[in-house]
Short mmCIF file of C-alpha atoms in Angstrom, two decimals:
data_model
loop_
_atom_site.label_atom_id
_atom_site.label_comp_id
_atom_site.label_asym_id
_atom_site.label_seq_id
_atom_site.Cartn_x
_atom_site.Cartn_y
_atom_site.Cartn_z
CA UNK Z 1 181.20 -1.21 37.03
CA UNK Z 2 182.59 1.04 34.28
CA UNK Z 3 185.49 1.06 31.85
CA UNK Z 4 188.56 2.98 33.04
CA UNK Z 5 188.61 6.10 30.83
CA UNK Z 6 192.24 6.78 31.84
CA UNK Z 7 193.58 3.38 30.71
CA UNK Z 8 196.27 3.91 28.04
CA UNK Z 9 196.11 2.33 24.59
CA UNK Z 10 198.68 2.43 21.80
CA UNK Z 11 198.06 4.65 18.80
CA UNK Z 12 198.97 2.84 15.57
CA UNK Z 13 198.98 3.43 11.83
CA UNK Z 14 197.06 1.19 9.43
CA UNK Z 15 200.05 -1.17 9.26
CA UNK Z 16 199.94 -1.62 13.04
CA UNK Z 17 203.10 0.40 13.76
CA UNK Z 18 203.20 2.16 17.14
CA UNK Z 19 202.88 5.96 16.98
CA UNK Z 20 202.09 7.02 20.56
CA UNK Z 21 199.50 6.64 23.33
CA UNK Z 22 195.89 7.63 23.95
CA UNK Z 23 193.55 7.22 26.90
CA UNK Z 24 190.45 5.03 26.55
CA UNK Z 25 188.30 8.10 27.16
CA UNK Z 26 189.96 10.06 24.37
CA UNK Z 27 189.98 7.04 22.02
CA UNK Z 28 186.18 6.78 22.40
CA UNK Z 29 185.24 10.47 22.46
CA UNK Z 30 184.92 10.78 18.69
CA UNK Z 31 188.59 11.69 18.16
CA UNK Z 32 188.93 8.91 15.54
CA UNK Z 33 192.51 8.15 16.57
CA UNK Z 34 193.46 4.65 15.37
CA UNK Z 35 194.09 2.11 18.12
CA UNK Z 36 194.29 -1.72 17.93
CA UNK Z 37 191.74 -4.28 19.10
CA UNK Z 38 191.39 -8.06 18.85
CA UNK Z 39 188.32 -10.17 18.05
CA UNK Z 40 187.86 -13.93 18.35
CA UNK Z 41 184.92 -15.72 16.74
CA UNK Z 42 184.32 -19.10 18.41
CA UNK Z 43 182.57 -21.85 16.45
CA UNK Z 44 181.65 -25.29 17.72
CA UNK Z 45 181.92 -28.38 15.51
CA UNK Z 46 178.19 -28.07 14.63
CA UNK Z 47 178.97 -24.75 12.93
CA UNK Z 48 177.25 -22.64 15.59
CA UNK Z 49 178.82 -19.32 16.53
CA UNK Z 50 179.23 -18.20 20.14
CA UNK Z 51 178.14 -14.62 20.82
CA UNK Z 52 178.53 -12.60 23.98
CA UNK Z 53 176.00 -10.14 25.31
CA UNK Z 54 177.63 -6.84 26.22
CA UNK Z 55 176.93 -5.59 29.74
CA UNK Z 56 174.71 -2.53 30.12
CA UNK Z 57 177.58 -0.60 31.77
CA UNK Z 58 179.85 -0.73 28.68
CA UNK Z 59 180.62 2.64 27.06
CA UNK Z 60 180.05 1.25 23.55
CA UNK Z 61 176.96 -0.71 22.40
CA UNK Z 62 175.66 -1.70 25.86
CA UNK Z 63 173.32 -4.71 25.96
CA UNK Z 64 173.88 -5.80 22.34
CA UNK Z 65 175.07 -9.23 21.19
CA UNK Z 66 178.59 -9.22 19.82
CA UNK Z 67 181.67 -11.19 18.82
CA UNK Z 68 182.53 -13.98 21.30
CA UNK Z 69 185.51 -12.04 22.54
CA UNK Z 70 186.86 -8.61 21.81
CA UNK Z 71 189.06 -6.11 23.50
CA UNK Z 72 191.75 -3.52 23.24
CA UNK Z 73 195.44 -4.22 22.86
CA UNK Z 74 197.12 -2.78 25.95
CA UNK Z 75 200.05 -0.40 25.77
CA UNK Z 76 203.23 -2.46 25.19
CA UNK Z 77 201.30 -5.64 24.38
CA UNK Z 78 201.56 -7.71 21.17
CA UNK Z 79 198.32 -8.57 19.33
CA UNK Z 80 198.69 -12.30 20.11
CA UNK Z 81 199.22 -11.56 23.81
CA UNK Z 82 196.13 -9.34 23.83
CA UNK Z 83 194.06 -12.05 22.15
CA UNK Z 84 194.97 -14.71 24.72
CA UNK Z 85 194.56 -12.24 27.62
CA UNK Z 86 191.12 -11.09 26.44
CA UNK Z 87 189.89 -14.63 25.76
CA UNK Z 88 191.10 -15.71 29.20
CA UNK Z 89 189.36 -12.76 30.87
CA UNK Z 90 186.10 -13.03 28.95
CA UNK Z 91 185.69 -16.76 28.19
CA UNK Z 92 187.97 -18.36 30.78
CA UNK Z 93 189.92 -20.50 28.31
CA UNK Z 94 193.51 -20.61 27.08
CA UNK Z 95 193.61 -23.89 25.12
CA UNK Z 96 192.27 -22.62 21.79
CA UNK Z 97 193.97 -22.43 18.39
CA UNK Z 98 193.17 -19.08 16.72
CA UNK Z 99 193.29 -18.64 12.95
CA UNK Z 100 193.81 -15.09 11.65
CA UNK Z 101 191.02 -14.05 9.28
CA UNK Z 102 191.47 -10.36 8.61
CA UNK Z 103 192.82 -7.01 9.73
CA UNK Z 104 190.77 -3.93 8.92
CA UNK Z 105 190.00 -0.41 10.12
CA UNK Z 106 186.59 -0.06 11.77
CA UNK Z 107 185.82 3.59 11.12
CA UNK Z 108 183.11 4.13 13.75
CA UNK Z 109 185.56 4.03 16.66
CA UNK Z 110 188.66 4.14 14.39
CA UNK Z 111 189.98 0.80 15.55
CA UNK Z 112 192.50 -1.46 13.81
CA UNK Z 113 190.66 -4.77 14.25
CA UNK Z 114 192.61 -8.05 14.22
CA UNK Z 115 190.03 -10.78 13.51
CA UNK Z 116 190.58 -14.43 14.48
CA UNK Z 117 188.40 -17.54 14.61
CA UNK Z 118 188.64 -20.96 16.21
CA UNK Z 119 186.61 -24.11 16.68
CA UNK Z 120 186.11 -24.99 20.33
CA UNK Z 121 183.97 -27.81 21.74
CA UNK Z 122 184.99 -27.80 25.38
CA UNK Z 123 183.09 -25.76 28.00
CA UNK Z 124 183.47 -22.00 27.97
CA UNK Z 125 183.56 -20.15 31.29
CA UNK Z 126 182.19 -16.69 30.50
CA UNK Z 127 183.06 -13.99 32.99
CA UNK Z 128 180.09 -12.53 34.82
CA UNK Z 129 182.24 -9.42 35.38
CA UNK Z 130 183.10 -8.94 31.69
CA UNK Z 131 179.93 -10.20 29.95
CA UNK Z 132 176.16 -10.13 30.50
CA UNK Z 133 175.87 -13.62 29.04
CA UNK Z 134 176.65 -15.70 26.00
CA UNK Z 135 175.57 -18.69 23.97
CA UNK Z 136 176.12 -20.59 20.73
CA UNK Z 137 173.80 -19.48 17.92
CA UNK Z 138 172.90 -21.42 14.76
CA UNK Z 139 174.05 -19.36 11.79
CA UNK Z 140 170.50 -19.25 10.37
CA UNK Z 141 169.23 -17.64 13.58
CA UNK Z 142 171.93 -14.97 13.37
CA UNK Z 143 171.21 -14.29 9.70
CA UNK Z 144 167.48 -14.00 10.44
CA UNK Z 145 168.12 -11.39 13.14
CA UNK Z 146 170.47 -9.14 11.14
CA UNK Z 147 169.39 -5.51 10.92
CA UNK Z 148 166.95 -5.74 13.83
CA UNK Z 149 169.09 -3.97 16.45
CA UNK Z 150 169.97 -7.14 18.34
CA UNK Z 151 173.65 -7.22 17.36
CA UNK Z 152 176.37 -4.58 17.35
CA UNK Z 153 176.81 -2.94 13.94
CA UNK Z 154 180.47 -3.97 14.02
CA UNK Z 155 179.55 -7.65 14.48
CA UNK Z 156 177.02 -7.51 11.64
CA UNK Z 157 179.56 -5.91 9.31
CA UNK Z 158 182.32 -8.34 10.31
CA UNK Z 159 179.98 -11.31 9.86
CA UNK Z 160 178.97 -10.40 6.33
CA UNK Z 161 182.37 -9.11 5.18
CA UNK Z 162 184.77 -11.62 6.74
CA UNK Z 163 183.04 -14.52 8.54
CA UNK Z 164 180.62 -15.63 5.81
CA UNK Z 165 183.50 -15.95 3.27
CA UNK Z 166 185.55 -17.77 5.95
CA UNK Z 167 182.66 -20.18 6.56
CA UNK Z 168 182.07 -20.64 2.83
CA UNK Z 169 185.71 -21.74 2.42
CA UNK Z 170 184.82 -24.61 4.76
CA UNK Z 171 187.05 -23.39 7.58
CA UNK Z 172 184.46 -22.10 10.07
CA UNK Z 173 183.20 -24.53 12.67
CA UNK Z 174 183.66 -27.73 10.74
#
C-alpha cells in the first residue's frame, strides 16, 4: 500500500484561506507549499495519551510513533469535516468531542496544522489499513523516550509546545 501522490490538497495561506491546489506528491517533494492538516490527541481519563504507529509504507516518518490521528484536509473539505473523517478512518470512532488547542505552521513539510484533543474512554478501533498499531502511553513513558528516535519529530515538538501546556492547565485527560 502507498499514498496516492496524485491526490489533490488545498493550498492555503497562514490564515487558512484557500489559494489553489497541489498534489500530494508535490506537497511532499520539498516544495514547501502550505497545505492544511488535522491532528487529534486522544487522552483517557487516567491521563494517558494514545499514540499510533505509522505504517512502514508511509511516505513521511514510516514506522515512528505519532499523534493518535492525523491527516490532510481534502480539497473542498472544512477542517472539522477532515478531523471527523480522519478519526473515523484511523480510529473507527465518531462519538468524540474535540477541543481546539492550536493552529501553527509545521515548517518541515510546510503544513498548517490544526491541533485538537479529546478525552475518550470507550474502545478505539484502529484501522489495520491506516495504522501499524497503537496504544495508550503514560505521559512519563513518553517523556522518557523523547529524543531517542521513537517518535516523529512533529509529535515531539507538538507535545512540548502545545500539549504539555494544555495538560498543565488541567484540561488534558482528566
